Structures are given as C-alpha cells and as structure tokens.
Coordinates of C-alpha atoms and ligand atoms in Angstrom, one line a residue:
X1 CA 23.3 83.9 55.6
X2 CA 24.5 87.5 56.3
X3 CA 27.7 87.7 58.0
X4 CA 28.3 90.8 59.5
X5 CA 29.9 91.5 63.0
X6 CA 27.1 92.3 65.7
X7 CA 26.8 93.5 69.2
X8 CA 24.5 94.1 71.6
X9 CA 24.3 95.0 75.1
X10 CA 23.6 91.6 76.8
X11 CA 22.4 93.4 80.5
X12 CA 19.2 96.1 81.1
X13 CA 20.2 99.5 79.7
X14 CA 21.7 101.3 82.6
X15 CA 19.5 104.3 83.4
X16 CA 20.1 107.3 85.9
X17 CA 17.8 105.5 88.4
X18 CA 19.2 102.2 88.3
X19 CA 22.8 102.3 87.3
X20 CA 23.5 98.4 87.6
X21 CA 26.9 97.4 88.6
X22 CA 28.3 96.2 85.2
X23 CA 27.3 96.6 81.9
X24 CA 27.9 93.4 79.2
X25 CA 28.5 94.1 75.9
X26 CA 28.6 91.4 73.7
X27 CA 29.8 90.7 69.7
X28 CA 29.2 87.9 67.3
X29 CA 30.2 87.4 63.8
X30 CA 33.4 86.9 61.8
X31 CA 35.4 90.0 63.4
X32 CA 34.4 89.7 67.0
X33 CA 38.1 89.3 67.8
X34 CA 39.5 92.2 66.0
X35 CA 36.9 94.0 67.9
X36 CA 38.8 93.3 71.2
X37 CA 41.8 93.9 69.9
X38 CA 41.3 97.8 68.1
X39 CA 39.0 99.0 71.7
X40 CA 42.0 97.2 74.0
X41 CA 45.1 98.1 71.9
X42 CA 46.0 101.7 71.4
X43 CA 46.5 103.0 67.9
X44 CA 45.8 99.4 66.4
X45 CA 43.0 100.4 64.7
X46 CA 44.2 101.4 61.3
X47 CA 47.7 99.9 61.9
X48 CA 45.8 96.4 61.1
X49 CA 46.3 93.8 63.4
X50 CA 47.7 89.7 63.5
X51 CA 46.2 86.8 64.5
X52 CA 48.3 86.5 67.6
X53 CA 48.3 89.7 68.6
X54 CA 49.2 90.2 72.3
X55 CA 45.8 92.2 73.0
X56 CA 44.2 89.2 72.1
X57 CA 44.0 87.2 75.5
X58 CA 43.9 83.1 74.9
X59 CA 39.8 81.8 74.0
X60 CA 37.4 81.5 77.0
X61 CA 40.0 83.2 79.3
X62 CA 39.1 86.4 81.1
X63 CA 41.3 89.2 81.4
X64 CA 41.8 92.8 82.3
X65 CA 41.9 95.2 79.6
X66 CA 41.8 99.2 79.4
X67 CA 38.7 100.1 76.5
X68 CA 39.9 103.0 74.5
X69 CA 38.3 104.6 71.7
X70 CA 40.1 103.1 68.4
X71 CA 40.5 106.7 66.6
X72 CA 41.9 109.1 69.6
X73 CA 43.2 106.1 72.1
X74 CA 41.5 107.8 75.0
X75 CA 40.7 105.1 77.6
X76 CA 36.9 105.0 78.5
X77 CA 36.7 102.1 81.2
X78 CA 38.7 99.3 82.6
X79 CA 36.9 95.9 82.8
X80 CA 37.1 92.1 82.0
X81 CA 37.0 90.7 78.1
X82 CA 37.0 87.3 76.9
X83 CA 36.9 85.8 72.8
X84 CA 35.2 82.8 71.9
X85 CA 36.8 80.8 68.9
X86 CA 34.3 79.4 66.2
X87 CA 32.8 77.2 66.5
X88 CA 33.4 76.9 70.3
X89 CA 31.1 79.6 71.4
X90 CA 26.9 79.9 72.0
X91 CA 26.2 81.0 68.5
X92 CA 28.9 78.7 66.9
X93 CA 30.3 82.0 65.4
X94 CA 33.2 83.9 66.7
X95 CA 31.6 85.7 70.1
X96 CA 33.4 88.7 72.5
X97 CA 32.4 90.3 75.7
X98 CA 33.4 93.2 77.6
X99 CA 32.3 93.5 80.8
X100 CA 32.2 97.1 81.8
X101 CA 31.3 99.4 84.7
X102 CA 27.4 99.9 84.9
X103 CA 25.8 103.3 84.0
X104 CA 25.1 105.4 81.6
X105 CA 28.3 107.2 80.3
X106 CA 30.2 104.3 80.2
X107 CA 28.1 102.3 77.9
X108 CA 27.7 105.5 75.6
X109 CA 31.1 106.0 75.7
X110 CA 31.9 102.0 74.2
X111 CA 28.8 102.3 72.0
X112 CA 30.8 105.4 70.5
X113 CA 34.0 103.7 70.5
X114 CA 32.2 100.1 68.9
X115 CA 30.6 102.5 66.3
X116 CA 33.8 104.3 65.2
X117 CA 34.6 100.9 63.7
X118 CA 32.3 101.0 60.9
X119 CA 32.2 97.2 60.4
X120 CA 29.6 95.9 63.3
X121 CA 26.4 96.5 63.5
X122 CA 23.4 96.8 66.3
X123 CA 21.6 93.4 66.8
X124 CA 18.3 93.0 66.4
X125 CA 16.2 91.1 69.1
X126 CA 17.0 87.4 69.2
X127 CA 19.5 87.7 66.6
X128 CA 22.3 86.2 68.8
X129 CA 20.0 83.2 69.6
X130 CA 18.9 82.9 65.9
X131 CA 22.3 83.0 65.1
X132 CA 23.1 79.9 67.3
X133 CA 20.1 78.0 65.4
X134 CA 21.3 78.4 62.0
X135 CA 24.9 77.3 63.2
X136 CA 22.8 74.1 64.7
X137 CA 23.7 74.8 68.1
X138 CA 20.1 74.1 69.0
X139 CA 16.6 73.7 67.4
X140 CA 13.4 75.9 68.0
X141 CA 12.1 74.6 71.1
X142 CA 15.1 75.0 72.6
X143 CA 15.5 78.1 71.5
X144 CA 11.7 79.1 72.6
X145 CA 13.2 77.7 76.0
X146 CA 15.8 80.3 76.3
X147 CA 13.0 83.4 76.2
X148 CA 11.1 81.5 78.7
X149 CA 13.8 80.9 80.9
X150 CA 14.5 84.6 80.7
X151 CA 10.7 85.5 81.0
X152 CA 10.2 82.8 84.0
X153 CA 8.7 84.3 87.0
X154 CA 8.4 81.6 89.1
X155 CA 9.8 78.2 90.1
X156 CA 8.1 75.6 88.6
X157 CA 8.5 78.1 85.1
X158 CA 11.6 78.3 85.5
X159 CA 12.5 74.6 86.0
X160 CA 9.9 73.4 82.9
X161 CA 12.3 75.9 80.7
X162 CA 15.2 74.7 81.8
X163 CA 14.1 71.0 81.1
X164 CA 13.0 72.2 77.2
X165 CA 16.4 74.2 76.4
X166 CA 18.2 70.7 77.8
X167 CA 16.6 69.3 75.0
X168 CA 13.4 67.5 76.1
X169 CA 11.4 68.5 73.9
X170 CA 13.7 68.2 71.4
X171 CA 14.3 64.5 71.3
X172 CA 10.7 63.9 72.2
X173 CA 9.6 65.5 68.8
X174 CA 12.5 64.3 67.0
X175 CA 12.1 60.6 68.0
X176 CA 8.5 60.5 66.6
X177 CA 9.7 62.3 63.4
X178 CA 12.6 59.2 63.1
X179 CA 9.5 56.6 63.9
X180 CA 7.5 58.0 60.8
X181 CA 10.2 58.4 58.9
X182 CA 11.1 55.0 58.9
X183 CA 7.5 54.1 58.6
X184 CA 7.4 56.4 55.5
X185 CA 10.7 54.1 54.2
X186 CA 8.7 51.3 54.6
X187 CA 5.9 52.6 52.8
X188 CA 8.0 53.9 50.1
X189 CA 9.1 50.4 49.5
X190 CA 5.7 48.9 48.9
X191 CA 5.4 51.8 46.1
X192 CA 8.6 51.4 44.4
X193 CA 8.9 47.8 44.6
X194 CA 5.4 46.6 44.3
X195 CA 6.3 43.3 42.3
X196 CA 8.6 42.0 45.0
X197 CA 8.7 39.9 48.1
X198 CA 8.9 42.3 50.7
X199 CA 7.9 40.5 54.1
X200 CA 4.2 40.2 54.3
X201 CA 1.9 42.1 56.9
X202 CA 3.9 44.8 56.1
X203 CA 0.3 46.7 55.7
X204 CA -0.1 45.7 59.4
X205 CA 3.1 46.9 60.8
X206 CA 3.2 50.0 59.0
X207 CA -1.0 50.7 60.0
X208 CA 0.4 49.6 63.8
X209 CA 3.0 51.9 64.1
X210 CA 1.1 54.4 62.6
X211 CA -1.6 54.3 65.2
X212 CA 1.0 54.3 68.0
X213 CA 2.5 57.1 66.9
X214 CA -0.9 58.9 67.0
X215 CA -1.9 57.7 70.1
X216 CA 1.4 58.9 71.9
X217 CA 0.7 62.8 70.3
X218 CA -3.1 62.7 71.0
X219 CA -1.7 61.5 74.7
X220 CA 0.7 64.6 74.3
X221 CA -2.3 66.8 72.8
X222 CA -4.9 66.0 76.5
X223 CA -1.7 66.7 78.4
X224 CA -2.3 70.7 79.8
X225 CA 0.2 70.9 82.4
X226 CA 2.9 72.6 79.8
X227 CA 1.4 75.1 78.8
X228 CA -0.7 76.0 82.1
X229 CA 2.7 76.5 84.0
X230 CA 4.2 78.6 80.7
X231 CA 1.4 81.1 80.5
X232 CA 0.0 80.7 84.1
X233 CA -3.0 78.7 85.8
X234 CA -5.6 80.8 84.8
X235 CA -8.4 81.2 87.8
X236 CA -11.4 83.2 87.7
X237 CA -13.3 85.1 90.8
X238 CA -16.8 85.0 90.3
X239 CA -20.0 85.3 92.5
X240 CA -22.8 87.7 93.1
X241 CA -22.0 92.1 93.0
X242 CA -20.8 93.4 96.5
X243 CA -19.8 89.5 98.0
X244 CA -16.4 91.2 97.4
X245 CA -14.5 89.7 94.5
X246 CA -12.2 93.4 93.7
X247 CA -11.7 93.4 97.6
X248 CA -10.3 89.6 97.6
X249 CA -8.3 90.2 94.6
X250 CA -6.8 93.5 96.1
X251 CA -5.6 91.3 99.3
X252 CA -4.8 88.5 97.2
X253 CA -2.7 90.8 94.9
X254 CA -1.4 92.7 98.2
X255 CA -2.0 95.7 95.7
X256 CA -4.7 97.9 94.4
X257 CA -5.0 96.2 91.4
X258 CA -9.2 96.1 91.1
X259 CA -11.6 99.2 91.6
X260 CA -13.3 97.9 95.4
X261 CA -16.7 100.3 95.5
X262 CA -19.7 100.7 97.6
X263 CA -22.5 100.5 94.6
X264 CA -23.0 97.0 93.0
X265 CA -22.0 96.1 89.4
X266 CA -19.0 98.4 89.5
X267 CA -16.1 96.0 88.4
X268 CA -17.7 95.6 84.8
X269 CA -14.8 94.1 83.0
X270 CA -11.7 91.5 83.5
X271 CA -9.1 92.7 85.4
X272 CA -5.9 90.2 86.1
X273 CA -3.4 89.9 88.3
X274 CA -0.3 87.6 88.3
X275 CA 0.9 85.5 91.3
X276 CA 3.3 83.3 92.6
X277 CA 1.4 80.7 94.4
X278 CA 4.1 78.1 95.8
X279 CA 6.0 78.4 92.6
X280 CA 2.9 77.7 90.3
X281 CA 2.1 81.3 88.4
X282 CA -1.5 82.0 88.4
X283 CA -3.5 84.6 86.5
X284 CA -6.7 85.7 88.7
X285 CA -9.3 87.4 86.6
X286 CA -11.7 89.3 88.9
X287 CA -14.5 89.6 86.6
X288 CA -17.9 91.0 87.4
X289 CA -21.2 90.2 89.3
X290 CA -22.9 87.6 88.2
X291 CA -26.7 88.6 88.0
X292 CA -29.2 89.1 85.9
X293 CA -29.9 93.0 85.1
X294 CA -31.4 95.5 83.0
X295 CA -27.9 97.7 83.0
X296 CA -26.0 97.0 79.4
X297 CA -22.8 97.5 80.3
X298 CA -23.1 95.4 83.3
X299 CA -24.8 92.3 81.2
X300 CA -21.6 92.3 78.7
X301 CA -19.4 92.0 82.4
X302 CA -21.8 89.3 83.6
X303 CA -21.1 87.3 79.9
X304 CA -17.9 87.7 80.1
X305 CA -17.5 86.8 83.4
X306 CA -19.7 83.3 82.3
X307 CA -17.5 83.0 79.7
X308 CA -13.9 83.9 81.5
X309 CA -14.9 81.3 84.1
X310 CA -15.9 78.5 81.5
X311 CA -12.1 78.7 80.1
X312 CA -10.6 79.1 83.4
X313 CA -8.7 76.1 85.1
X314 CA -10.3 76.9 88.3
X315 CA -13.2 78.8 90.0
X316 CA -13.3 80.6 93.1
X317 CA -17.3 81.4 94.2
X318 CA -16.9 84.3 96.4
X319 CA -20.2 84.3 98.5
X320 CA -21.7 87.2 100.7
X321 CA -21.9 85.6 104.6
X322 CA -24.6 88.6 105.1
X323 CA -26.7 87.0 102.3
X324 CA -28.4 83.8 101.7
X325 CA -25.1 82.1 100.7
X326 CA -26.3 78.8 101.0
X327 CA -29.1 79.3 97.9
X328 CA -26.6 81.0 95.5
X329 CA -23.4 78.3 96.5
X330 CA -26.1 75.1 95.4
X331 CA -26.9 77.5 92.0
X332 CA -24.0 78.1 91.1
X333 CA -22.4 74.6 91.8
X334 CA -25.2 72.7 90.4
X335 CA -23.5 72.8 87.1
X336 CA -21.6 69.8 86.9
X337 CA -20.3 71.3 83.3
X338 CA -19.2 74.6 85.0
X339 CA -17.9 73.3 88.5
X340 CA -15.2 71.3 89.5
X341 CA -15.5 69.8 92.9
X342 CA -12.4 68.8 92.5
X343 CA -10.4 72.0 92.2
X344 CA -13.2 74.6 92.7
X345 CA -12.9 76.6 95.5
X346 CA -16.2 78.3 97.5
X347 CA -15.3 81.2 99.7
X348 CA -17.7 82.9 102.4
X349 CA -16.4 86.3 102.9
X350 CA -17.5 89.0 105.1
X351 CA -17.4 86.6 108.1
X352 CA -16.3 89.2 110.3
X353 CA -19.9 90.5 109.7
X354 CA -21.5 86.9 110.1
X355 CA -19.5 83.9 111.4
X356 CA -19.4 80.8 108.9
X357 CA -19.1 77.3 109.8
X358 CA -19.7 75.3 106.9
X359 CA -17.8 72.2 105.7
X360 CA -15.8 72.5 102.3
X361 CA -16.3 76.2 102.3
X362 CA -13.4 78.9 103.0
X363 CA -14.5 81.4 105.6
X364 CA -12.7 84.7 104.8
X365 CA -13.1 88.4 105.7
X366 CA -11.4 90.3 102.7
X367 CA -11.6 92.8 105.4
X368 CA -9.5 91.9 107.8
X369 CA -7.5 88.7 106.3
X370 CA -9.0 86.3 108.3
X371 CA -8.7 83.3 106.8
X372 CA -6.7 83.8 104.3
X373 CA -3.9 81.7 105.2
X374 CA -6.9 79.0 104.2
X375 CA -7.1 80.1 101.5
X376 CA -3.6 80.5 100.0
X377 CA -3.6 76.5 100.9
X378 CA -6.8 75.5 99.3
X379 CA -5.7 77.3 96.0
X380 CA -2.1 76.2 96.5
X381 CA -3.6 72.1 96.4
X382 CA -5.8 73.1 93.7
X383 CA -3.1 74.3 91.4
X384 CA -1.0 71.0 92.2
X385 CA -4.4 68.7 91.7
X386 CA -4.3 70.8 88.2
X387 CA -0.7 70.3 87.1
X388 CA -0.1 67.0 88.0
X389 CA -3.2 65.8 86.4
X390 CA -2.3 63.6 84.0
X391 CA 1.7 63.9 84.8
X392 CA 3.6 61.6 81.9
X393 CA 7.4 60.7 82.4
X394 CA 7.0 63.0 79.1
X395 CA 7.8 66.7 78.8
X396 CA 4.8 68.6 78.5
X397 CA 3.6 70.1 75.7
X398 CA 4.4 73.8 76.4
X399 CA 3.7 76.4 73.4
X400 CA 0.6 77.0 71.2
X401 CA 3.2 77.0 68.2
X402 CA 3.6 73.3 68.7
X403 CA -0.1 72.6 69.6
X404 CA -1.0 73.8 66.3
X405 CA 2.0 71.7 64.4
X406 CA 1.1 68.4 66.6
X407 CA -2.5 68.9 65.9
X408 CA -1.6 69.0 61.9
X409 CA 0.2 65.8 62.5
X410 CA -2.3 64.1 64.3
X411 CA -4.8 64.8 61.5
X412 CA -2.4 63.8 58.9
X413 CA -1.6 60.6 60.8
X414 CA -5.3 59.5 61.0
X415 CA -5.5 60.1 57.2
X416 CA -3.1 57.9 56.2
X417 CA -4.7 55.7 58.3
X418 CA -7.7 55.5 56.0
X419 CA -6.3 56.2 53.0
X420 CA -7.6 54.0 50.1
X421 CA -3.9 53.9 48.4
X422 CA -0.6 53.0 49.8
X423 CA 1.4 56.5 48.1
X424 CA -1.9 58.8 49.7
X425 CA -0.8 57.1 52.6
X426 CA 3.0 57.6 52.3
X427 CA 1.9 61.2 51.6
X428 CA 0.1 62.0 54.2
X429 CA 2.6 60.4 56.9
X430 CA 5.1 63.0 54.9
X431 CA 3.0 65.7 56.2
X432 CA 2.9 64.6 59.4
X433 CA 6.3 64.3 59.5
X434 CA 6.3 68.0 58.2
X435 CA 4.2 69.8 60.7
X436 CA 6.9 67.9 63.2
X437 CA 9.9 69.4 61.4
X438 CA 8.4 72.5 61.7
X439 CA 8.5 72.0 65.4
X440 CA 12.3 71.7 66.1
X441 CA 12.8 73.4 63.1
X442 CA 14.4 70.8 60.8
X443 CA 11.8 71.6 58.4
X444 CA 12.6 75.4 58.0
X445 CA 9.8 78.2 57.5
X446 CA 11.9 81.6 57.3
X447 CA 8.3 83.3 58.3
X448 CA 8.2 81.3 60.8
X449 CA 11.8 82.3 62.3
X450 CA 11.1 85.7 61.8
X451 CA 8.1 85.5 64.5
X452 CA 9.8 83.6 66.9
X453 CA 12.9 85.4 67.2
X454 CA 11.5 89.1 67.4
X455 CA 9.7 88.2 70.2
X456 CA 12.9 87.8 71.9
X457 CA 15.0 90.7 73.9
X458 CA 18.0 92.5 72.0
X459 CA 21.4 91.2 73.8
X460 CA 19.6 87.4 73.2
Ligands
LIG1 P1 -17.5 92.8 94.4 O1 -18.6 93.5 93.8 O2 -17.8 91.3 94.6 O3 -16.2 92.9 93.7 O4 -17.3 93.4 95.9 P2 -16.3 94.5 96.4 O5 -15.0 93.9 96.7 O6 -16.4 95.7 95.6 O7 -17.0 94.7 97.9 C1 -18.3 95.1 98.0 C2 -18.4 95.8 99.4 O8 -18.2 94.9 100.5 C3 -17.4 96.9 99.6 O9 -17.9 98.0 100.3 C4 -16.3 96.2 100.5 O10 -15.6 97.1 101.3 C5 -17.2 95.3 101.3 N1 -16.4 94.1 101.7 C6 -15.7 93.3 101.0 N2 -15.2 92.3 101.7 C7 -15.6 92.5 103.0 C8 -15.4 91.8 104.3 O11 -14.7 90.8 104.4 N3 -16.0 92.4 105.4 C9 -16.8 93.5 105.3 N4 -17.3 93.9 106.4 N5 -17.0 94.2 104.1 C10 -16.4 93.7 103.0

C-alpha cells in the first residue's frame, strides 16, 4: 500500500463569489504531524524536528497556531490545528487539519507553503475514505454511505445513509456470509470425512439453511424502498399534447425547467426535475404527448413517454378539463398492467377554464395554482404508500452495486440447491459467499475499489 503523506482541501474551493468563512485543509499519511509542526514552527523546516516538539499541540486537541511558509517563515494565516495519532483517527493513519480563514489567497498561500515541503502530495478523490477502508475502519457499504450522506438532498436520504455508514448494511450482509460459511463447514465435512459418522440429516440441515438463506436475499431482492429513496422516486407526467404536462412541471418545479408552448407535440423528449416532496426526493419526468401521429420526432417522444411511464414508480394523467377528459382518463387507466390505482394520480387541469367535480380526480389550473395544495398531498401519500411498501425491520437494499452481487448469490444459492454432488454444492455456496464478500468488501476486487472511490469528492 503506498504510503505517502496527502492532503486535500476538505471544504468547497473558496471562489471570488463565494469566499466561505473557513477553509479546511486536511493531511493523512505517515508525516501528517511534521506537517503541523514545519507550517506552525518558524525555521523548523530543515532544522529537523522531535517527537515532542512544543509546536506539536497534544492529539485531538485544538489549538491556535500562526501558518508560516516553512522556507522564508512569513506568516500566511492564523487559525485552529489539530493531529490525530495512528491508529486513533478516521483513516487509521496519522491525520492533521488546519482550519484557516476562507478565500482564495489564503488557501493558495498554504497550498504554496504545503508544497514547499516536497514530501505530501494532492489527494485524489475518495482517497481519504479509501484510505480508512484498507486500515479496516469500515467496509464498502459503509463507505458508499459516506458519499451518499454527502450527496443527500433530502430527509429521508439523508437518514437511510446515515443508518448504512452505522453499519446496517454491514452486519446485515456479513451475518448471511457467516450463515453460509458455516453451512460451507458443514458441507466441507461431508467431503473430507465421507467415511465417518457425522450426525445424520446433515443433507437436510445444510439444504434448510440453504433455502433460508435464499429466501431472506430474494425477500431483500423485492424490497425497492432503498434504492427508490437513494436515487429518487421516479414519477412520470403523461397525458394527451396541450392538457399541460411542461406547464404543471414548471409550477411543480417553481422554475422554468420545461419548454410550455402554444402548438401541440412541442415537449418531444424527457425532461426531469428533482424535488423534495416531504423529505422523499422525487424525479418528475415530463415526457411528451401521448397520441398517435404521423410527425417522427414526435412518435419517438410518444414511445418514450410509454416506456418512461412503464419504469416509473408512479403516474400522474394530466387531463385537459376543456376536452372530453372523461373518455381519455377510462383509456388510459384501463390498463391494469400500466396503472396503479393505488399510487396513480389523475389530474384535471385547466379548471379555471371548466370547473371539475369528479371523485378521485385532482382538479388543478396549472394556471393559476389552484389546487395545487391537492396535489402536493396526493403525491406526498403516494410516495409514502410507495416506500413503505413492503417495509422489513431490515435495511433496505440501497445500491445497484449490491443488487447485482445479491443477485449472483441468489443464483449460486439455488444451484447448490440442486446440485447432483455434495463438493458442486460446497462450490457453489462458496460463490455465493463470494458475490457477498464482494459486497462489504471482505472479498477484495482492486477494479472494483477503483470505481467506487473516484466517484467520490477530493477532501473525502
Ligand atoms: P403539454 O403539451 O401537456 O405539456 O401542455 P403545456 O403545458 O404546453 O400547455 C398547453 C397550453 O395550455 C399552453 O398554452 C398553456 O399555457 C395552457 N395551459 C396549461 N395549463 C393551463 C391551465 O391550467 N389553464 C389554462 N387556461 N391554460 C393552461
């Protein structure tokens, strides 16, 4: 594992417009602490430097220090510092901070000083956080949990994230690797010792706990809720040209996020928006007018407006109030396979043109914003219906990453399951209990790491 000292800047580069009020700089690697002592100490740099040297303040203590530049002993800022001892610190190696005056000068002026040094180095994104993982101070999914606690926009995201970097996930995945790992002991021991008495129905026990161990990820597999809160509930706007989809997105979106126009079939592809609906992030697709018609480009948006709303977790049929609503509503939520009355919303707009009063149905005028506040509630209950479907005392699954790896060991579990020979058997519960490794991370992929981690900001 390389071993150099790095550093980052741990808070938003400061620009001209927003300057920020401090600016964190942070260090981790075997010479963290002489860091703090050659940029606090005038003139140490060069003279060398002790272990108890009295610019070092004690571990996890703040104090105030002067920066100075280690070659001319100019100061450049005045702030807080603070050393973290190995293994006592968040990547288990030897961590510093200074905590300096936002804007830009400053932070050039330390970057300058830090790279006068000649020993650390800039971090690369996640590094800090990768660093942590191959000290073991977590595994993958907790360290997925950090970025998406840094990435959370909303409530409920942010809570789910904080649950996963406490470890739920964690010792979730980890328990059913132990189950099939002592399953896979058991196994073992029919192979290697076929000759003697081991207790008999051991076929049973070892096929019973098998299947239980499927069940529970297959259970874990059905479960949505994770990974619809992670990457937002995704609803689709769809109805007839000119009912005014772009103009109930725009006032949904408070923004002019959609092209609103006069002529029909204008909004020909997917435009999204993110909310915050009650804590619960939603991604509204407006997508385009669903009719049949002789225009190319405006058949593709129809498709992919069939198809966007077939993936979506919920509908909203936006309906002209001027038109014959009533016909195109019992079309269009015929289709037990496309609508759900359950979380499906119908909305009449345009009622300050023609007053609805229809049971079930949301009266709206995108114009005006009457009945909005209708709405906001009907799509508020729907996105609760939707993530508390199926709600286990469980963590929820939350990433594709572990989809994919859950999915491998669900396959690999039902093959051993029907495996004609006890050691195909024992080797397909050892992939299973791969694809879980890979999960948390005890079974290491360095690809793999590599993905994860740049996805992550620099300073994490
Ligand atoms: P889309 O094709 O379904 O996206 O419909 P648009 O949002 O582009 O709206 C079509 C036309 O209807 C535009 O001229 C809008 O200004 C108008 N419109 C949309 N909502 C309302 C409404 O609530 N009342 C009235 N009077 N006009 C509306």
């Amino acid at each position: 594992m390389e071993n150099t000292t790095i550093y980052a800047l741990g808070t938003p580069a400061p620009s001209r417009a927003r300057p920020g009020a401090l600016s964190v700089i942070r260090f981790s690697g075997p010479r963290a602490a002489e860091v703090l002592i050659f940029l606090t100490e005038p003139h140490a740099f060069g003279r060398g430097h002790s272990a108890r040297d009295p610019a070092l303040p004690p571990p996890r203590r703040m104090a105030l220090r002067t920066l100075v530049d280690p070659l001319t002993a100019e100061a450049i800022d005045r702030g807080l510092v603070v050393w973290f001892e190995a293994p006592h610190s968040e990547t288990g190696e030897t961590m510093a901070e200074l905590h300096l005056h936002g804007g830009r000068a400053v932070a050039n002026s330390a970057f300058a000083a830090i790279q006068k040094l000649g020993f650390c180095r800039l971090a690369e994104p996640g590094e800090f956080t990768r660093r942590a993982f191959e000290h073991n101070k977590l595994d993958l999914t907790e360290a997925e949990a950090i970025a998406d606690l840094v990435a959370a926009e909303t409530d409920q995201q942010r809570r789910q994230a904080l649950q996963q970097m406490d470890g739920a996930l964690h010792r979730l995945y980890e328990d059913w690797r132990t189950l099939g790992l002592r399953t896979l002991a058991h196994l073992e021991a029919a192979i290697d010792f076929p000759d003697e008495d081991l207790p008999s129905g051991i076929g049973d026990e070892v096929r019973e706990s098998i299947t239980a161990l499927r069940a529970e990820i297959a259970g874990h597999l059905e479960d949505k809720r994770g990974e619809r809160l992670r990457e937002g509930l995704g609803i689709a706007i769809i109805g007839p040209p000119n009912a005014g989809k772009s103009s109930l997105l725009n006032l949904l979106a408070r923004r002019e996020a959609a092209i609103v126009s006069e002529t029909a079939g204008t909004t020909r592809d997917v435009i999204e928006v993110h909310l915050d609906l009650g804590g619960w992030p939603v991604v509204l697709a407006d997508t385009a007018g669903l009719r049949r018609t002789g225009d190319a480009i405006e058949q593709e948006g129809v498709r992919r407006a069939l198809a966007r709303a077939a993936t979506a977790d919920l509908r909203l049929l936006v309906l002209d109030a001027t038109n014959d609503w009533k016909t195109a509503m019992a079309e269009l939520t015929a289709d037990s396979g496309r609508w759900d009355p359950s979380s499906d919303i119908v909305v009449v707009n345009k009622i300050d043109l023609q007053p609805v009063d229809f049971a079930g149905v949301v009266a709206l005028s995108a114009k005006s914003g009457a009945g909005l506040p209708e709405l906001l509630a009907r799509l508020q209950h729907s996105a609760a219906v939707l993530m508390e479907q199926g709600a286990a005392a469980a963590p929820p699954l939350t990433r594709a990453r572990h989809r994919e790896a859950l999915i491998d060991a669900e396959a690999a579990l039902g093959r051993a399951l029907v495996a004609p020979e006890v050691a195909l058997a024992a080797e397909d519960l050892r992939l299973a209990m791969r694809a879980l490794g890979r999960i948390t991370g005890t079974v290491r992929i360095d690809e793999l790491l590599d993905v994860i981690f740049r996805d992550f900001c620099i300073g994490k």
